Coordinates of C-alpha atoms and ligand atoms in Angstrom, one line a residue:
Chain A
M1 CA 173.0 255.0 -52.2
T2 CA 173.4 252.1 -54.4
D3 CA 173.3 252.4 -58.2
Y4 CA 170.6 250.2 -59.7
I5 CA 171.4 249.5 -63.6
I6 CA 168.3 247.0 -63.8
K7 CA 164.7 248.2 -62.4
V8 CA 162.0 245.8 -62.2
E9 CA 158.5 247.0 -60.9
N10 CA 155.8 244.9 -61.1
L11 CA 156.4 243.0 -64.2
V12 CA 153.7 240.5 -65.5
K13 CA 153.8 239.1 -68.9
R14 CA 150.7 236.6 -69.8
F15 CA 150.6 234.5 -72.9
G16 CA 146.5 233.9 -73.3
D17 CA 145.4 233.0 -69.7
F18 CA 148.7 231.4 -68.9
V19 CA 150.8 233.9 -66.4
A20 CA 154.4 233.3 -67.4
V21 CA 155.8 236.3 -65.3
D22 CA 153.6 236.8 -62.2
D23 CA 154.3 240.2 -60.9
I24 CA 157.8 240.3 -60.4
S25 CA 160.0 243.2 -58.9
F26 CA 163.9 243.5 -58.4
S27 CA 166.9 245.5 -59.0
V28 CA 170.6 244.7 -59.8
A29 CA 173.2 246.8 -58.6
R30 CA 176.1 248.5 -61.5
G31 CA 178.7 245.6 -61.7
E32 CA 177.0 243.0 -59.9
I33 CA 177.0 239.4 -61.1
F34 CA 172.9 238.3 -60.6
G35 CA 171.9 235.0 -60.8
F36 CA 168.5 234.1 -61.8
L37 CA 167.5 230.5 -60.6
G38 CA 164.5 228.3 -61.5
P39 CA 163.3 224.9 -62.8
N40 CA 162.4 224.7 -66.7
G41 CA 159.4 226.9 -67.2
A42 CA 159.7 229.1 -64.5
G43 CA 159.8 232.1 -66.8
K44 CA 163.5 232.8 -66.5
T45 CA 163.8 233.0 -70.6
T46 CA 160.6 235.3 -70.8
T47 CA 162.0 238.0 -68.5
I48 CA 165.4 238.4 -70.0
N49 CA 163.1 238.6 -73.7
I50 CA 161.2 241.4 -71.9
L51 CA 164.5 243.0 -70.2
C52 CA 166.1 242.9 -74.0
T53 CA 163.3 244.4 -75.4
L54 CA 162.5 241.4 -78.0
S55 CA 159.1 241.1 -76.0
K56 CA 156.8 243.4 -74.7
P57 CA 155.3 243.3 -71.0
T58 CA 151.8 242.8 -70.5
S59 CA 151.8 245.1 -67.4
G60 CA 154.5 246.7 -65.2
R61 CA 157.6 248.4 -65.9
A62 CA 161.5 247.4 -66.3
T63 CA 164.6 250.0 -67.0
I64 CA 168.1 249.3 -68.0
D65 CA 170.4 251.9 -66.9
G66 CA 167.7 254.5 -66.6
F67 CA 166.2 253.7 -70.3
D68 CA 162.4 251.9 -70.4
V69 CA 162.6 248.7 -72.5
V70 CA 159.4 249.5 -73.9
R71 CA 159.7 253.4 -75.1
Q72 CA 163.0 253.6 -75.2
H73 CA 164.2 250.4 -76.7
S74 CA 167.0 251.7 -78.9
Q75 CA 168.7 253.0 -76.2
V76 CA 168.2 249.7 -74.1
R77 CA 169.6 247.9 -77.4
Q78 CA 172.9 249.9 -77.2
S79 CA 173.5 249.0 -73.9
I80 CA 173.2 245.0 -73.7
G81 CA 174.7 242.1 -74.9
L82 CA 172.9 238.7 -74.7
V83 CA 173.8 235.0 -75.5
F84 CA 170.6 233.3 -76.2
Q85 CA 169.3 230.0 -74.5
D86 CA 168.5 228.7 -78.4
P87 CA 170.4 229.0 -81.1
S88 CA 171.0 231.9 -82.8
L89 CA 173.9 231.5 -85.3
D90 CA 173.9 231.8 -89.0
E91 CA 174.8 228.5 -89.8
R92 CA 175.8 229.1 -93.6
L93 CA 178.3 231.7 -92.5
S94 CA 181.6 230.7 -91.0
G95 CA 182.2 231.3 -87.3
L96 CA 184.6 234.5 -88.2
Q97 CA 182.1 236.0 -90.3
N98 CA 179.4 235.3 -87.5
L99 CA 181.5 237.2 -85.1
Y100 CA 182.5 239.9 -87.8
F101 CA 178.7 240.5 -88.3
H102 CA 178.3 240.7 -84.7
A103 CA 181.0 243.5 -84.3
M104 CA 179.7 245.5 -87.3
V105 CA 176.2 245.6 -85.8
Y106 CA 177.6 246.5 -82.5
S107 CA 180.1 249.0 -83.8
V108 CA 183.2 247.5 -82.3
P109 CA 185.6 250.1 -83.5
A110 CA 187.8 248.6 -86.6
S111 CA 190.9 249.5 -84.6
V112 CA 190.2 246.4 -81.9
R113 CA 187.7 244.5 -84.2
E114 CA 190.3 242.0 -85.3
Q115 CA 192.2 241.6 -82.2
R116 CA 189.2 241.3 -79.9
I117 CA 187.5 238.3 -82.5
K118 CA 190.7 236.6 -82.5
Q119 CA 191.0 236.6 -78.3
V120 CA 187.4 235.4 -77.9
L121 CA 187.7 232.7 -80.4
K122 CA 191.1 231.4 -78.6
M123 CA 189.4 231.9 -75.3
V124 CA 186.6 229.0 -76.8
E125 CA 189.2 227.0 -78.9
L126 CA 187.7 227.7 -82.1
W127 CA 190.4 229.9 -83.6
D128 CA 191.6 226.9 -85.8
R129 CA 188.0 226.2 -87.1
R130 CA 187.4 229.7 -87.4
N131 CA 187.1 229.7 -91.6
N132 CA 184.7 226.5 -91.3
Q133 CA 180.5 227.3 -91.9
V134 CA 179.0 226.9 -88.7
R135 CA 176.9 224.1 -89.7
T136 CA 180.1 222.0 -89.7
Y137 CA 180.3 222.7 -86.0
S138 CA 179.2 220.4 -83.0
G139 CA 176.5 221.3 -80.4
G140 CA 179.1 222.1 -78.1
M141 CA 181.5 224.6 -80.7
K142 CA 178.1 226.3 -81.9
R143 CA 177.4 227.1 -78.0
R144 CA 180.9 228.3 -77.5
L145 CA 181.0 230.4 -80.4
E146 CA 177.6 231.8 -79.5
I147 CA 179.3 233.0 -75.9
A148 CA 182.1 234.3 -77.7
R149 CA 180.0 236.4 -79.8
G150 CA 178.1 237.7 -76.8
L151 CA 181.4 238.8 -75.0
L152 CA 182.8 240.5 -78.6
H153 CA 181.3 243.9 -78.0
Y154 CA 181.6 245.3 -74.2
P155 CA 178.3 245.9 -73.1
K156 CA 176.8 247.4 -69.9
V157 CA 174.7 244.5 -69.0
L158 CA 175.5 241.0 -70.5
F159 CA 172.6 238.6 -70.1
L160 CA 173.5 235.1 -70.4
D161 CA 170.5 232.3 -70.8
E162 CA 171.9 229.1 -69.5
P163 CA 175.0 230.0 -71.2
T164 CA 177.2 227.0 -70.3
L165 CA 174.5 224.3 -70.6
G166 CA 176.2 220.9 -72.1
L167 CA 179.9 222.5 -71.9
D168 CA 182.6 220.3 -70.0
P169 CA 183.8 222.0 -66.7
Q170 CA 187.5 223.4 -68.5
T171 CA 185.7 225.3 -71.0
R172 CA 183.1 226.4 -68.6
N173 CA 186.1 227.5 -66.3
R174 CA 187.6 229.1 -68.9
I175 CA 184.6 231.3 -70.1
W176 CA 183.8 232.1 -66.5
E177 CA 187.3 233.4 -66.1
Y178 CA 186.9 235.7 -69.3
I179 CA 183.5 237.0 -67.6
L180 CA 184.9 237.9 -64.5
E181 CA 187.9 239.3 -66.0
L182 CA 185.6 241.5 -68.0
R183 CA 183.4 242.4 -65.1
R184 CA 186.8 243.7 -63.4
R185 CA 188.2 246.0 -66.3
E186 CA 185.0 247.2 -67.9
G187 CA 182.6 247.1 -64.7
T188 CA 179.8 244.9 -66.6
T189 CA 176.8 243.9 -65.0
I190 CA 176.1 240.2 -65.8
F191 CA 172.4 238.7 -65.5
L192 CA 172.6 234.9 -65.7
T193 CA 169.7 232.4 -65.7
T194 CA 170.4 228.8 -65.1
H195 CA 169.0 225.7 -63.9
Y196 CA 172.5 224.6 -62.6
M197 CA 173.2 225.3 -59.0
D198 CA 176.7 225.7 -59.2
E199 CA 176.8 227.8 -62.1
V200 CA 175.0 230.3 -59.6
E201 CA 177.7 230.1 -56.8
N202 CA 179.7 232.6 -58.6
A203 CA 176.8 235.1 -58.5
D204 CA 177.0 238.4 -56.1
R205 CA 173.2 237.7 -55.4
I206 CA 170.5 234.9 -56.4
A207 CA 166.7 235.3 -57.2
I208 CA 165.0 232.2 -57.1
M209 CA 162.1 232.0 -59.8
D210 CA 159.5 229.5 -59.7
Y211 CA 156.3 229.4 -61.7
G212 CA 156.4 233.2 -62.7
K213 CA 156.9 234.1 -59.3
L214 CA 160.2 235.2 -57.2
V215 CA 160.3 233.0 -54.0
A216 CA 163.5 234.5 -52.8
I217 CA 166.2 237.1 -53.9
D218 CA 169.6 237.0 -51.6
T219 CA 173.4 236.4 -51.7
P220 CA 173.7 232.4 -51.8
E221 CA 175.2 232.6 -48.2
E222 CA 172.1 234.0 -47.1
L223 CA 170.0 231.7 -48.9
K224 CA 171.7 228.8 -47.7
K225 CA 170.8 229.8 -44.1
I226 CA 167.4 229.2 -44.9
V227 CA 167.9 225.9 -44.6
G228 CA 170.5 226.2 -42.0
K229 CA 171.1 222.8 -40.7
D230 CA 173.3 219.9 -41.9
I231 CA 171.5 217.6 -44.3
I232 CA 171.8 213.8 -43.9
S233 CA 170.6 211.5 -46.6
V234 CA 170.3 207.6 -45.9
K235 CA 169.5 204.3 -47.9
T236 CA 168.6 201.8 -45.9
D237 CA 167.2 198.2 -47.1
D238 CA 163.4 199.2 -45.9
D239 CA 162.9 203.3 -46.4
D240 CA 159.3 203.0 -45.3
K241 CA 160.1 201.5 -42.2
A242 CA 163.2 203.5 -41.4
A243 CA 161.1 206.9 -42.1
E244 CA 158.5 205.7 -39.5
Q245 CA 161.8 205.0 -37.0
I246 CA 163.5 208.4 -38.0
R247 CA 159.9 210.1 -36.9
L248 CA 159.4 208.2 -33.6
C249 CA 163.2 208.3 -32.3
Y250 CA 164.2 211.9 -33.5
R251 CA 160.5 213.4 -34.1
M252 CA 161.7 214.3 -37.8
D253 CA 159.6 214.2 -41.2
A254 CA 162.2 212.5 -43.6
R255 CA 161.5 213.1 -47.4
H256 CA 162.1 210.2 -49.9
D257 CA 163.8 211.4 -52.8
S258 CA 166.3 210.3 -55.3
N259 CA 168.7 209.9 -52.7
G260 CA 166.9 207.6 -50.1
L261 CA 165.8 209.5 -47.3
T262 CA 166.7 213.0 -46.6
F263 CA 166.6 215.5 -43.0
E264 CA 168.1 218.1 -41.8
I265 CA 169.5 218.4 -38.1
A266 CA 172.0 220.8 -36.6
N267 CA 175.5 219.6 -35.6
G268 CA 175.1 216.6 -38.2
E269 CA 178.9 215.4 -37.3
E270 CA 178.0 214.9 -33.7
F271 CA 174.5 213.1 -34.3
L272 CA 176.0 210.8 -37.2
P273 CA 177.7 208.3 -35.0
T274 CA 175.1 207.9 -32.8
F275 CA 172.5 207.8 -35.4
I276 CA 174.6 204.8 -36.9
R277 CA 175.1 202.8 -33.9
E278 CA 171.5 203.0 -32.5
F279 CA 169.4 202.8 -36.1
G280 CA 167.2 199.5 -35.9
T281 CA 167.0 199.2 -40.0
K282 CA 169.8 198.2 -41.7
I283 CA 171.6 201.2 -43.5
L284 CA 173.1 200.7 -46.6
S285 CA 174.6 204.2 -47.0
V286 CA 174.7 207.4 -45.3
S287 CA 176.1 210.9 -46.2
L288 CA 176.2 214.3 -44.4
R289 CA 176.5 217.7 -46.4
R290 CA 176.4 221.4 -46.0
P291 CA 173.1 223.0 -47.5
S292 CA 173.1 223.7 -51.3
L293 CA 170.9 225.9 -53.3
D294 CA 169.1 222.6 -54.4
D295 CA 168.2 222.5 -50.7
V296 CA 167.3 226.1 -50.4
F297 CA 164.9 225.9 -53.3
L298 CA 163.4 222.2 -52.1
K299 CA 163.0 224.0 -48.8
L300 CA 161.2 227.1 -50.7
T301 CA 158.8 225.2 -53.1
G302 CA 158.5 221.9 -51.3
R303 CA 159.8 220.4 -55.0
E304 CA 163.2 219.3 -56.2
M305 CA 164.6 221.6 -58.6
R306 CA 165.1 219.5 -61.5
E307 CA 162.4 216.8 -62.1
E308 CA 165.6 214.4 -63.6
E309 CA 164.1 211.3 -65.1
V310 CA 166.9 210.5 -66.9
S311 CA 169.3 210.8 -64.3
D312 CA 166.9 208.8 -62.1
I313 CA 166.6 206.0 -64.1
F314 CA 170.6 206.1 -64.8
K315 CA 170.7 206.1 -61.1
A316 CA 168.5 203.2 -60.4
M317 CA 170.0 201.0 -63.3
L318 CA 173.6 201.7 -61.2
H319 CA 171.9 200.8 -58.3
Q320 CA 170.5 197.4 -59.4
H321 CA 174.0 196.6 -61.3
S322 CA 175.8 197.3 -57.9
R323 CA 173.0 195.0 -56.3
R324 CA 173.8 192.2 -58.8
R325 CA 177.4 192.4 -58.2
R326 CA 177.2 191.8 -54.2
R327 CA 175.1 188.8 -54.7
Chain B
M1 CA 175.6 256.5 -89.4
N2 CA 174.7 253.7 -87.3
N3 CA 171.8 253.2 -89.5
L4 CA 173.9 253.1 -92.8
R5 CA 176.1 250.6 -91.2
G6 CA 173.5 248.6 -90.6
V7 CA 172.0 248.3 -94.1
Y8 CA 175.6 247.5 -95.2
I9 CA 176.0 244.9 -92.8
I10 CA 172.6 243.2 -93.3
W11 CA 173.3 243.6 -97.4
Y12 CA 176.6 241.9 -96.9
R13 CA 175.5 239.2 -95.0
D14 CA 173.0 238.3 -97.7
L15 CA 176.1 238.5 -100.6
L16 CA 178.1 236.4 -98.1
R17 CA 175.0 233.6 -98.2
F18 CA 174.4 234.1 -101.9
W19 CA 178.5 233.4 -102.7
H20 CA 178.6 230.7 -100.2
D21 CA 175.7 228.7 -102.1
K22 CA 176.6 228.8 -105.4
M23 CA 174.1 225.8 -106.3
R24 CA 171.7 228.0 -105.6
M25 CA 172.9 230.3 -108.5
I26 CA 173.0 227.4 -111.2
G27 CA 169.6 226.2 -109.6
S28 CA 167.6 229.2 -109.9
L29 CA 168.7 229.5 -113.6
I30 CA 167.9 226.3 -114.8
F31 CA 164.0 226.8 -114.7
P32 CA 164.2 230.4 -116.8
L33 CA 166.7 228.8 -119.2
L34 CA 164.9 225.9 -119.9
F35 CA 161.3 228.1 -120.6
L36 CA 163.6 230.5 -122.8
F37 CA 164.9 227.6 -124.9
V38 CA 162.0 225.3 -124.9
F39 CA 159.1 227.3 -125.3
G40 CA 161.1 230.1 -127.1
S41 CA 162.6 228.1 -129.5
G42 CA 159.5 225.8 -130.1
L43 CA 157.1 228.6 -130.6
S44 CA 159.2 230.8 -132.6
T45 CA 159.2 228.6 -135.7
R46 CA 155.7 228.1 -135.2
M47 CA 154.9 231.6 -134.8
G48 CA 157.0 233.4 -137.0
F49 CA 157.8 237.0 -136.3
L50 CA 155.4 238.8 -133.9
V51 CA 156.3 242.0 -134.9
P52 CA 159.0 242.8 -137.8
G53 CA 162.1 241.8 -136.9
V54 CA 161.4 240.2 -133.6
D55 CA 160.5 236.3 -133.3
F56 CA 158.8 234.5 -130.3
A57 CA 162.0 233.8 -128.6
Q58 CA 163.4 237.3 -128.9
F59 CA 159.9 238.8 -127.7
M60 CA 160.2 236.3 -124.6
F61 CA 163.7 237.4 -123.7
P62 CA 162.9 240.5 -122.0
G63 CA 160.3 238.7 -120.1
I64 CA 162.6 235.9 -118.9
I65 CA 165.0 238.2 -117.4
G66 CA 161.8 240.1 -115.7
M67 CA 160.6 236.8 -114.1
T68 CA 163.9 235.7 -113.2
V69 CA 164.2 238.8 -111.4
L70 CA 160.8 238.8 -109.9
M71 CA 161.1 235.4 -108.7
S72 CA 164.3 235.8 -107.2
S73 CA 164.0 238.6 -105.2
F74 CA 160.3 238.1 -104.3
S75 CA 161.2 234.9 -102.7
A76 CA 163.9 236.0 -101.1
G77 CA 161.7 237.1 -98.2
I78 CA 161.7 233.3 -97.3
S79 CA 165.2 233.5 -95.9
V80 CA 163.9 236.2 -93.3
V81 CA 161.4 233.6 -92.1
W82 CA 164.6 231.1 -92.1
D83 CA 166.2 233.5 -89.9
R84 CA 163.0 233.5 -87.7
E85 CA 163.0 229.9 -87.7
L86 CA 166.8 229.0 -86.8
G87 CA 166.7 231.9 -84.5
F88 CA 169.3 234.1 -86.2
L89 CA 166.3 236.9 -86.5
K90 CA 166.4 237.4 -82.8
E91 CA 170.3 238.3 -83.2
V92 CA 169.1 240.7 -85.5
L93 CA 166.6 242.2 -83.9
V94 CA 167.9 242.8 -80.4
A95 CA 170.9 244.8 -82.4
P96 CA 171.2 248.6 -82.1
I97 CA 170.5 249.0 -85.6
S98 CA 167.0 250.2 -86.5
R99 CA 164.5 247.9 -87.6
A100 CA 163.9 250.3 -90.6
S101 CA 167.5 249.5 -91.5
V102 CA 167.0 246.0 -91.1
A103 CA 164.2 245.8 -93.5
M104 CA 166.2 248.1 -96.1
G105 CA 169.2 246.1 -95.9
K106 CA 167.1 242.6 -96.8
T107 CA 165.8 244.4 -99.4
L108 CA 168.5 245.9 -101.1
G109 CA 170.5 242.4 -100.8
A110 CA 167.5 240.6 -102.3
A111 CA 167.7 243.1 -105.1
T112 CA 171.3 242.3 -105.5
V113 CA 171.3 238.9 -105.9
A114 CA 167.9 238.7 -108.2
L115 CA 170.2 241.4 -110.3
L116 CA 173.3 239.2 -110.7
Q117 CA 170.8 236.4 -111.4
G118 CA 168.9 238.7 -114.3
I119 CA 172.7 239.7 -115.3
A120 CA 173.6 235.7 -115.8
I121 CA 170.3 235.6 -118.1
L122 CA 171.5 238.7 -120.1
I123 CA 174.7 236.6 -121.1
F124 CA 172.3 234.4 -123.2
A125 CA 171.4 237.3 -125.4
P126 CA 173.5 236.7 -128.7
L127 CA 172.1 232.8 -128.5
I128 CA 168.5 234.2 -128.9
G129 CA 169.6 236.6 -131.6
V130 CA 169.2 239.8 -129.3
S131 CA 171.9 242.1 -129.7
L132 CA 172.6 244.3 -126.7
S133 CA 175.3 247.6 -127.2
V134 CA 176.7 248.4 -124.3
W135 CA 174.3 251.4 -123.8
T136 CA 171.3 249.1 -123.8
V137 CA 172.9 247.0 -120.9
L138 CA 173.7 250.1 -119.0
A139 CA 170.0 251.3 -119.2
L140 CA 168.8 247.7 -118.3
L141 CA 170.7 247.5 -115.0
P142 CA 168.8 250.2 -113.4
L143 CA 165.4 249.2 -114.6
M144 CA 166.1 245.3 -113.6
F145 CA 167.1 246.6 -110.0
L146 CA 164.3 248.8 -109.5
L147 CA 162.0 245.6 -110.5
A148 CA 164.1 243.6 -108.2
A149 CA 163.9 246.0 -105.3
S150 CA 160.0 246.5 -105.5
M151 CA 159.6 242.7 -105.3
G152 CA 162.0 242.3 -102.9
S153 CA 160.3 245.1 -100.6
L154 CA 157.2 243.3 -101.0
G155 CA 158.6 239.8 -100.2
I156 CA 160.4 241.3 -97.0
L157 CA 156.7 242.7 -95.8
L158 CA 155.1 239.5 -96.4
A159 CA 157.8 238.0 -94.6
A160 CA 157.4 240.4 -91.4
R161 CA 153.9 239.7 -91.2
I162 CA 153.7 235.8 -92.1
R163 CA 155.5 233.5 -89.2
S164 CA 155.2 230.0 -90.6
M165 CA 157.5 228.6 -93.6
E166 CA 154.3 226.8 -94.7
A167 CA 152.1 230.1 -94.9
F168 CA 155.0 232.1 -96.5
T169 CA 155.7 229.3 -99.1
A170 CA 151.7 229.6 -99.8
V171 CA 151.0 233.1 -99.8
M172 CA 154.6 233.4 -102.1
Q173 CA 153.3 231.0 -104.8
L174 CA 149.8 232.5 -104.6
L175 CA 151.2 235.8 -105.7
M176 CA 154.4 235.0 -107.4
F177 CA 152.9 232.6 -110.0
P178 CA 150.1 235.1 -111.2
M179 CA 152.2 238.3 -111.5
V180 CA 154.8 236.7 -113.7
F181 CA 151.9 235.2 -116.0
L182 CA 150.1 238.3 -115.8
S183 CA 152.9 240.7 -116.2
G184 CA 152.8 240.2 -120.1
A185 CA 156.2 238.4 -119.9
F186 CA 155.2 235.6 -122.1
F187 CA 152.4 237.6 -124.5
P188 CA 151.7 240.8 -126.2
L189 CA 149.5 243.0 -124.3
Q190 CA 147.3 243.9 -127.1
D191 CA 144.0 241.9 -127.8
L192 CA 143.5 240.6 -124.5
P193 CA 140.1 239.4 -123.0
V194 CA 139.0 242.4 -120.7
W195 CA 139.3 240.5 -117.4
M196 CA 143.1 239.7 -118.2
S197 CA 143.6 243.1 -119.4
I198 CA 142.2 244.7 -116.2
L199 CA 144.4 242.0 -114.2
V200 CA 147.1 242.7 -116.2
K201 CA 147.1 246.3 -115.7
I202 CA 147.0 246.1 -111.9
N203 CA 150.0 244.1 -111.5
P204 CA 152.7 246.1 -110.6
A205 CA 155.2 243.6 -112.2
T206 CA 153.7 244.4 -115.7
Y207 CA 155.4 248.0 -115.2
G208 CA 158.6 246.1 -114.4
V209 CA 158.8 244.0 -117.5
A210 CA 157.5 246.6 -120.0
P211 CA 160.1 249.0 -119.8
I212 CA 162.8 246.2 -119.9
R213 CA 161.3 245.0 -123.0
Q214 CA 160.9 248.7 -124.6
V215 CA 164.9 249.1 -124.0
M216 CA 165.7 245.8 -125.4
L217 CA 163.7 245.8 -128.2
G218 CA 162.5 249.4 -129.4
A219 CA 159.8 251.6 -127.9
S220 CA 158.5 253.5 -130.4
A221 CA 155.2 255.1 -129.9
D222 CA 152.9 252.2 -132.0
S223 CA 155.5 249.5 -131.0
P224 CA 153.4 246.4 -129.3
F225 CA 155.3 246.6 -125.9
G226 CA 153.8 249.5 -124.6
I227 CA 150.8 249.2 -122.1
N228 CA 147.7 251.5 -122.8
L229 CA 146.6 252.8 -119.6
L230 CA 143.2 254.6 -120.5
G231 CA 143.9 255.8 -123.6
H232 CA 147.5 256.7 -122.9
T233 CA 150.4 254.4 -124.3
M234 CA 153.0 254.2 -121.5
S235 CA 156.3 255.3 -122.1
I236 CA 159.5 253.9 -120.5
W237 CA 159.5 256.6 -118.0
D238 CA 155.8 256.3 -117.4
N239 CA 156.4 252.4 -116.5
V240 CA 159.3 253.1 -114.4
A241 CA 157.3 255.9 -112.5
V242 CA 154.6 254.0 -111.5
L243 CA 157.0 250.7 -110.7
A244 CA 158.9 253.1 -108.5
A245 CA 155.8 254.4 -106.7
F246 CA 155.2 250.7 -106.0
G247 CA 158.3 250.1 -104.8
V248 CA 158.9 252.9 -102.5
A249 CA 155.2 252.3 -101.1
M250 CA 156.3 248.5 -100.5
T251 CA 159.6 249.9 -99.0
I252 CA 158.2 252.2 -96.5
L253 CA 155.7 249.6 -95.6
A254 CA 157.9 246.9 -94.9
M255 CA 160.4 249.0 -92.9
W256 CA 157.1 250.1 -90.7
S257 CA 156.0 246.4 -90.4
F258 CA 159.6 245.1 -89.5
G259 CA 159.9 247.7 -86.6
N260 CA 156.7 246.6 -85.4
Q261 CA 157.2 242.9 -84.7
E262 CA 158.3 241.4 -81.2
Ligands
ADP401 N1 155.8 232.5 -76.9 C1 154.8 232.0 -76.0 N2 153.8 231.5 -76.0 C2 152.9 231.0 -74.7 N3 153.7 230.1 -74.2 C3 155.2 230.7 -73.7 C4 155.9 231.4 -74.8 N4 156.7 231.4 -74.2 C5 157.2 231.0 -73.0 N5 156.0 230.5 -72.9 C6 155.8 229.5 -71.6 O1 156.1 230.5 -70.6 C7 156.7 229.8 -69.6 C8 157.8 229.9 -68.9 O2 158.6 229.7 -70.3 P1 160.1 230.3 -69.9 O3 160.4 231.8 -69.8 O4 160.8 230.0 -71.3 O5 161.0 229.5 -69.0 P2 162.2 229.3 -68.5 O6 163.0 230.0 -69.4 O7 162.7 229.7 -66.9 O8 162.6 227.8 -68.6 C9 156.5 228.3 -70.2 O9 155.6 227.6 -69.5 C10 156.4 228.3 -71.5 O10 155.8 227.4 -72.2
MG402 MG1 164.7 229.6 -70.4

């Protein structure tokens, strides 16, 4: 029988009439890396706040290591560590003092305190700035300090709420190495929320949340099988006409999205050469890829994971730019 | 054990922040010193002696100390509202230390900082012509601390209940200034209009200012520094008992209130 460290049963959280978490149930095994994936506003942070005793559920039940998050909150607080989504540092203290405060509050034994503070500060490359007040840090440095702080005491369950948002890939990798090492050595369970797909590739299992509900929960490989086929994106000089043509010739509904037209097909490699040779509308670009978790989300909810207005504008600009050059 | 460490680290953080912020120390002294030298000196020559040997500046001096301690400790509650606004409070509330020890640590932190500011004013005693023996100072320190802790816990209690910065500031001003002005800090408590006399007597700060003055300027039974409550002239110990009862009640409420917040 699996040893579940987090158990959530029929959890509901309302804010007035608004249902932020809508009757979700799931369990997380001890030592697992569990990814909680969903667009902004899905209810991920609300769920974490309940599991961390910072907010009370409207109904339903949750336990951490057997302790009820409402009735046994002090035992729960003993067992967990948390990297918040929103800032939570004392900006008037130095980086070192923030970590010292945390170590004291979480009873990190005096014998390992100094050494462990040094270790995490070096990991996030803030050792040289340890004596500066946090308000003099850049946004990225503050984030790194918060992650370092979350890793300072070795909790049974570590909650990471969008931990590496806005960090560069190198730092991300180093932090992930440390987290994986911590799990290997201490058997730490890691509960991670994100709306970055690549971040949950490390996860053993992923729950996909949308509008307060869980729409799927499985390993990344199994989730990708939901899409199953290969994904082809084409850009043409007349996407509407091309979509019509795809419907007629291949009996398939192509979606309009930020990449032009997208459709799924089995054995994409064999399909592509014939497609390019025979297609009536002029093709500007075409790409073939394996399904990602983005596609899984799209398949399950009918919407794209990230409503990337900014990045869409950026792409449009690039597009115009390249057209102008071609002329 | 866990709880003691919690109280200690919360208290320690407040002192660290105070130390980082030396301008606050200087800034918080300007107002009371202005009061003391401008009002005290200005009115002293005009009013002469209130009691034989005690002019107005000397009379006001213990009041100014009380005011400094009260305002500093009471307004320290604002740091809790700040912590909530800036997110640090989450780090504290999710930690495995009891909420009661958080409230206790905050109260003691506020009280310690206020005590340091009171001591800084005390240093000006010779300029006002108030002579202090070592024993007087040693008696004053616990009295100042008691006033600071009582008002500190009141501030923390409010901060646990009031979420927004604006609301907290408004409520604080609304309570703090009447408490200071109706505490007998700036005028003798004898021969007041009835309504004022009632307000003075239900004001907890009165029982903090009076013993400071009694210790500093003398506490004979017929001195004008005592409070007459229902025909009984309050001794130093009587005042201390009333203030301590208030302080303990506020601390318990603050600890309870902190434990209840999401
Ligand atoms: N304290 C609150 N009061 C009212 N609504 C809230 C509160 N906290 C969160 N919400 C709402 O609940 C929804 C879920 O929010 P959140 O859990 O932060 O989403 P996520 O972390 O997945 O981006 C959002 O629509 C948000 O506006
Ligand atoms: Mg969130």
